[in-house]
Amino acid sequence: MVSCVTVGDFEISLLRESIHWWDGGAFFGVVPKTLWSRKIQSDELNRIPLGFNCYLIRNGKNTILIETGAGDKQDAAARERMKLPPEAKPLPEVIAGHGFDPDAIDIVINSHLHFDHCGGNTVLMNGSARPAFPQASYFTARGEWEHAHERLSRDRISYIDANYDPLVENGQMTLLEGDCEIVPAVWMRRAPGHNRDMMVVTVESGDRTFCFFSDLVPTSAHVQPTWVAAFDLYPLQSIETKTQWLGTAAAGDWICAFSHDSKIGFAKIVADPKKQFRAEPL
Ligand SMILES: [Zn+2]
């Protein structure tokens, strides 16, 4: 499996925080198990293996981390449900274990604020959440941060304020009003469906494009536009947004990445006469 690619001036590496297990039915929504089980095998509790996938983007000037995994704020029962070890390893240690210097990270991007995408933004020390990357500027969408605080019954379980509020309060986290070029060639763009304000990240350099789809396409099995997770708030919009992004990715020969694939780090999207799209792992 390829865990590192070069896109123009940038080197992009997969950093898988950990593998967890989540209900397969929830991940595939209305798709029958007879179909999705051909792609991913479930365990005796119908759970499938998934990655908490983060990516490190470096160009000699900036070191950018996309997503920070699930972090350390889940209780023991929640961790056991996901087949995670009882104690979380701090993300800076995971990053160092991959051979990278966590102190070099100067930008952290959260595609959205569900706990499994920003849990490692902060670390708990004596009960209080401190920035895991004290030197970094963090970015997410303002609409998503506002939505997190609405605490709607449908999705409030996905939000843990200690993952982002301390960073907003100390001025480390910028809340974006819309699509934004974070540094030259690195873009965050709104891609609604999973929720209203989730953002997709692209790196566009040297005629090549890398795209982190986040939960718009959580695994390579989700490249069929109608294969939408049960927890997407706006499934019809997911299908539409996904069709657009995957079509552009296929036409542009992009290198793509999925937020929760447990095996594939990078893939090309290929137009398929039968299934509309398929993923070809690098
Ligand atoms: Zn997710």
Short mmCIF file of C-alpha atoms and ligand atoms in Angstrom, two decimals:
data_model
loop_
_atom_site.label_atom_id
_atom_site.label_comp_id
_atom_site.label_asym_id
_atom_site.label_seq_id
_atom_site.Cartn_x
_atom_site.Cartn_y
_atom_site.Cartn_z
CA MET A 1 0.00 0.00 0.00
CA VAL A 2 1.26 3.47 -0.93
CA SER A 3 1.41 5.73 2.14
CA CYS A 4 3.13 8.75 0.60
CA VAL A 5 2.70 10.62 -2.70
CA THR A 6 4.22 13.71 -4.32
CA VAL A 7 1.88 16.30 -5.78
CA GLY A 8 3.79 19.18 -7.37
CA ASP A 9 5.77 20.87 -4.60
CA PHE A 10 4.05 18.88 -1.86
CA GLU A 11 4.75 15.56 -0.20
CA ILE A 12 1.56 14.04 1.22
CA SER A 13 1.64 11.20 3.78
CA LEU A 14 -1.08 9.07 5.31
CA LEU A 15 -1.04 9.05 9.12
CA ARG A 16 -3.61 6.56 10.35
CA GLU A 17 -4.33 7.49 13.99
CA SER A 18 -5.84 4.06 14.64
CA ILE A 19 -8.25 1.46 13.32
CA HIS A 20 -11.69 1.33 14.90
CA TRP A 21 -14.82 -0.74 14.29
CA TRP A 22 -18.24 0.78 13.64
CA ASP A 23 -21.62 -0.59 12.65
CA GLY A 24 -21.57 -1.60 8.98
CA GLY A 25 -25.26 -0.80 8.48
CA ALA A 26 -24.72 2.75 9.72
CA PHE A 27 -21.90 3.22 7.24
CA PHE A 28 -23.86 1.98 4.25
CA GLY A 29 -27.34 3.38 4.96
CA VAL A 30 -29.95 1.92 2.61
CA VAL A 31 -27.45 -0.31 0.77
CA PRO A 32 -28.28 -3.95 1.62
CA LYS A 33 -25.67 -5.95 3.48
CA THR A 34 -25.78 -8.55 0.71
CA LEU A 35 -24.07 -5.89 -1.44
CA TRP A 36 -21.75 -4.03 0.95
CA SER A 37 -20.49 -7.23 2.59
CA ARG A 38 -18.77 -8.05 -0.73
CA LYS A 39 -16.56 -5.01 -0.17
CA ILE A 40 -15.94 -5.04 3.60
CA GLN A 41 -16.31 -8.00 5.93
CA SER A 42 -18.07 -7.40 9.25
CA ASP A 43 -17.42 -9.03 12.63
CA GLU A 44 -19.90 -10.98 14.78
CA LEU A 45 -21.50 -7.68 15.93
CA ASN A 46 -21.87 -6.41 12.34
CA ARG A 47 -19.02 -3.93 12.81
CA ILE A 48 -16.56 -3.12 10.02
CA PRO A 49 -12.92 -1.98 10.34
CA LEU A 50 -12.34 1.71 9.63
CA GLY A 51 -9.40 4.09 9.85
CA PHE A 52 -9.17 7.41 11.59
CA ASN A 53 -7.21 8.76 8.63
CA CYS A 54 -5.13 11.94 8.91
CA TYR A 55 -2.83 13.31 6.20
CA LEU A 56 0.37 15.33 6.54
CA ILE A 57 1.12 17.80 3.73
CA ARG A 58 4.62 19.26 3.52
CA ASN A 59 6.34 21.57 1.04
CA GLY A 60 9.42 22.75 2.94
CA LYS A 61 7.55 25.87 4.03
CA ASN A 62 4.43 24.58 5.75
CA THR A 63 3.59 21.34 7.52
CA ILE A 64 -0.16 20.88 7.37
CA LEU A 65 -2.15 18.22 9.21
CA ILE A 66 -5.57 17.29 7.83
CA GLU A 67 -7.80 15.90 10.62
CA THR A 68 -6.66 14.76 14.05
CA GLY A 69 -8.46 11.45 14.63
CA ALA A 70 -10.66 10.51 17.59
CA GLY A 71 -8.41 11.65 20.43
CA ASP A 72 -8.66 10.96 24.13
CA LYS A 73 -12.11 12.11 25.25
CA GLN A 74 -14.20 8.97 24.72
CA ASP A 75 -15.16 7.01 27.83
CA ALA A 76 -14.15 3.39 28.30
CA ALA A 77 -17.49 2.00 27.08
CA ALA A 78 -17.37 4.04 23.86
CA ARG A 79 -13.78 2.96 23.21
CA GLU A 80 -14.68 -0.68 23.76
CA ARG A 81 -17.62 -0.38 21.35
CA MET A 82 -15.12 0.72 18.69
CA LYS A 83 -12.61 -2.02 19.68
CA LEU A 84 -10.09 0.68 20.60
CA PRO A 85 -7.51 0.08 23.33
CA PRO A 86 -8.59 1.50 26.74
CA GLU A 87 -6.13 4.40 26.56
CA ALA A 88 -5.64 6.68 23.56
CA LYS A 89 -2.10 7.39 22.37
CA PRO A 90 -1.59 11.17 22.05
CA LEU A 91 -1.57 12.14 18.36
CA PRO A 92 1.85 13.89 18.55
CA GLU A 93 3.27 10.49 19.64
CA VAL A 94 1.51 8.74 16.76
CA ILE A 95 2.98 11.31 14.36
CA ALA A 96 6.47 10.92 15.84
CA GLY A 97 6.04 7.13 15.48
CA HIS A 98 5.53 7.67 11.75
CA GLY A 99 8.91 9.47 11.65
CA PHE A 100 7.61 13.07 11.51
CA ASP A 101 8.24 15.93 13.93
CA PRO A 102 4.87 16.92 15.48
CA ASP A 103 6.32 20.30 16.54
CA ALA A 104 6.82 21.18 12.86
CA ILE A 105 3.05 21.24 12.26
CA ASP A 106 2.06 24.87 11.71
CA ILE A 107 -1.44 24.35 10.29
CA VAL A 108 -4.22 21.95 11.32
CA ILE A 109 -7.30 21.55 9.14
CA ASN A 110 -10.58 20.04 10.41
CA SER A 111 -12.95 19.18 7.54
CA HIS A 112 -15.74 19.27 10.15
CA LEU A 113 -16.01 18.93 13.92
CA HIS A 114 -17.36 15.41 14.47
CA PHE A 115 -15.25 13.86 17.23
CA ASP A 116 -13.60 11.41 14.84
CA HIS A 117 -12.08 14.27 12.79
CA CYS A 118 -10.90 16.70 15.47
CA GLY A 119 -10.50 14.60 18.65
CA GLY A 120 -6.72 15.00 18.63
CA ASN A 121 -6.85 18.81 18.29
CA THR A 122 -6.44 18.98 22.06
CA VAL A 123 -5.12 16.64 24.75
CA LEU A 124 -6.52 16.27 28.25
CA MET A 125 -4.11 17.25 31.02
CA ASN A 126 -5.45 17.07 34.57
CA GLY A 127 -8.97 17.28 33.18
CA SER A 128 -8.46 20.36 31.02
CA ALA A 129 -8.06 20.33 27.23
CA ARG A 130 -4.78 21.85 25.98
CA PRO A 131 -3.76 22.39 22.34
CA ALA A 132 -1.99 19.29 21.00
CA PHE A 133 -0.13 21.52 18.54
CA PRO A 134 0.58 24.76 20.44
CA GLN A 135 2.40 26.40 17.50
CA ALA A 136 -0.27 25.63 14.89
CA SER A 137 -3.10 27.66 13.40
CA TYR A 138 -6.28 25.58 13.20
CA PHE A 139 -8.98 26.00 10.52
CA THR A 140 -12.60 24.88 10.22
CA ALA A 141 -15.89 26.31 8.90
CA ARG A 142 -17.74 28.83 11.07
CA GLY A 143 -21.10 27.31 10.08
CA GLU A 144 -19.95 23.91 11.33
CA TRP A 145 -18.79 25.37 14.66
CA GLU A 146 -22.12 27.14 15.08
CA HIS A 147 -23.97 23.94 14.18
CA ALA A 148 -21.95 22.02 16.77
CA HIS A 149 -23.31 24.38 19.42
CA GLU A 150 -26.92 23.95 18.28
CA ARG A 151 -26.88 20.50 19.88
CA LEU A 152 -29.59 19.03 17.68
CA SER A 153 -30.88 15.71 18.94
CA ARG A 154 -29.98 14.01 15.63
CA ASP A 155 -26.21 14.58 15.81
CA ARG A 156 -25.22 16.17 19.12
CA ILE A 157 -23.54 12.90 20.07
CA SER A 158 -20.89 13.64 17.43
CA TYR A 159 -19.67 16.86 19.07
CA ILE A 160 -17.29 17.31 22.02
CA ASP A 161 -16.63 21.01 22.68
CA ALA A 162 -13.26 20.35 24.36
CA ASN A 163 -11.95 19.42 20.89
CA TYR A 164 -12.35 22.95 19.50
CA ASP A 165 -13.70 25.56 21.93
CA PRO A 166 -10.40 26.03 23.82
CA LEU A 167 -8.77 26.78 20.43
CA VAL A 168 -11.46 29.27 19.44
CA GLU A 169 -11.19 30.93 22.86
CA ASN A 170 -7.39 31.30 22.73
CA GLY A 171 -7.47 32.57 19.13
CA GLN A 172 -5.69 29.54 17.61
CA MET A 173 -8.68 28.40 15.54
CA THR A 174 -9.90 30.43 12.56
CA LEU A 175 -13.56 29.98 11.66
CA LEU A 176 -13.88 30.26 7.87
CA GLU A 177 -16.83 32.04 6.31
CA GLY A 178 -16.61 30.08 3.04
CA ASP A 179 -14.20 28.43 0.60
CA CYS A 180 -10.64 29.45 1.41
CA GLU A 181 -7.08 29.02 0.13
CA ILE A 182 -5.35 28.33 3.45
CA VAL A 183 -1.83 28.67 2.00
CA PRO A 184 -1.03 28.94 -1.73
CA ALA A 185 -2.28 25.72 -3.44
CA VAL A 186 -4.11 24.29 -0.40
CA TRP A 187 -7.88 24.81 -0.48
CA MET A 188 -10.82 24.06 1.78
CA ARG A 189 -14.13 23.99 -0.06
CA ARG A 190 -17.64 23.43 1.26
CA ALA A 191 -19.15 20.10 0.18
CA PRO A 192 -22.59 19.71 1.80
CA GLY A 193 -24.37 16.39 2.34
CA HIS A 194 -22.74 14.60 5.27
CA ASN A 195 -23.74 17.77 7.05
CA ARG A 196 -24.28 21.36 5.97
CA ASP A 197 -20.76 22.80 6.17
CA MET A 198 -18.28 19.94 5.87
CA MET A 199 -15.28 20.89 3.75
CA VAL A 200 -13.19 18.94 1.24
CA VAL A 201 -9.44 19.69 1.10
CA THR A 202 -7.46 19.91 -2.13
CA VAL A 203 -3.81 20.51 -2.94
CA GLU A 204 -3.37 21.86 -6.46
CA SER A 205 0.30 22.05 -7.47
CA GLY A 206 2.36 21.39 -10.60
CA ASP A 207 -0.68 20.39 -12.70
CA ARG A 208 -1.57 17.68 -10.17
CA THR A 209 -4.42 17.64 -7.67
CA PHE A 210 -4.74 15.79 -4.39
CA CYS A 211 -8.20 15.61 -2.82
CA PHE A 212 -9.18 14.59 0.70
CA PHE A 213 -12.89 13.84 0.42
CA SER A 214 -13.50 13.55 4.16
CA ASP A 215 -16.89 11.95 4.88
CA LEU A 216 -18.26 12.84 1.45
CA VAL A 217 -16.54 9.54 0.44
CA PRO A 218 -15.53 7.86 3.71
CA THR A 219 -14.15 4.65 2.15
CA SER A 220 -13.31 3.40 -1.34
CA ALA A 221 -16.55 1.36 -1.18
CA HIS A 222 -18.50 4.63 -1.11
CA VAL A 223 -17.46 5.86 -4.56
CA GLN A 224 -20.81 4.81 -5.98
CA PRO A 225 -22.72 8.06 -5.49
CA THR A 226 -25.83 6.34 -4.08
CA TRP A 227 -23.82 4.50 -1.41
CA VAL A 228 -24.40 7.04 1.35
CA ALA A 229 -23.98 6.50 5.08
CA ALA A 230 -27.09 6.41 7.31
CA PHE A 231 -25.74 9.26 9.41
CA ASP A 232 -25.49 11.77 6.54
CA LEU A 233 -27.93 14.57 7.40
CA TYR A 234 -28.75 15.35 3.74
CA PRO A 235 -28.41 12.12 1.73
CA LEU A 236 -29.85 13.50 -1.52
CA GLN A 237 -27.37 16.33 -1.38
CA SER A 238 -24.57 13.83 -0.62
CA ILE A 239 -25.40 12.03 -3.87
CA GLU A 240 -25.36 15.27 -5.85
CA THR A 241 -22.18 16.67 -4.25
CA LYS A 242 -20.42 13.33 -4.57
CA THR A 243 -21.35 12.96 -8.24
CA GLN A 244 -19.87 16.41 -8.95
CA TRP A 245 -16.63 15.90 -7.01
CA LEU A 246 -16.03 12.34 -8.23
CA GLY A 247 -16.70 13.39 -11.83
CA THR A 248 -14.12 16.17 -11.55
CA ALA A 249 -11.66 13.83 -9.82
CA ALA A 250 -12.01 11.21 -12.56
CA ALA A 251 -11.70 13.76 -15.38
CA GLY A 252 -8.66 15.40 -13.77
CA ASP A 253 -6.86 12.14 -12.85
CA TRP A 254 -6.70 13.34 -9.24
CA ILE A 255 -5.01 11.49 -6.40
CA CYS A 256 -7.72 11.01 -3.79
CA ALA A 257 -7.96 10.07 -0.12
CA PHE A 258 -10.78 8.75 2.05
CA SER A 259 -11.44 9.66 5.68
CA HIS A 260 -12.10 6.15 7.01
CA ASP A 261 -10.76 3.52 4.60
CA SER A 262 -8.83 1.01 6.72
CA LYS A 263 -6.62 -0.24 3.88
CA ILE A 264 -6.27 2.32 1.11
CA GLY A 265 -4.27 5.52 1.60
CA PHE A 266 -4.50 6.95 -1.92
CA ALA A 267 -6.60 6.11 -4.99
CA LYS A 268 -7.54 7.35 -8.43
CA ILE A 269 -11.23 7.69 -9.32
CA VAL A 270 -12.13 6.04 -12.62
CA ALA A 271 -15.38 6.40 -14.55
CA ASP A 272 -17.10 3.01 -14.75
CA PRO A 273 -19.84 2.20 -17.27
CA LYS A 274 -21.73 0.00 -14.77
CA LYS A 275 -21.20 1.63 -11.38
CA GLN A 276 -20.57 5.24 -12.49
CA PHE A 277 -17.23 5.35 -10.59
CA ARG A 278 -14.71 2.97 -9.09
CA ALA A 279 -11.62 3.53 -6.96
CA GLU A 280 -8.23 2.30 -8.17
CA PRO A 281 -5.82 2.17 -5.22
CA LEU A 282 -2.31 3.50 -5.77
ZN ZN B 1 -15.95 10.70 10.01
#
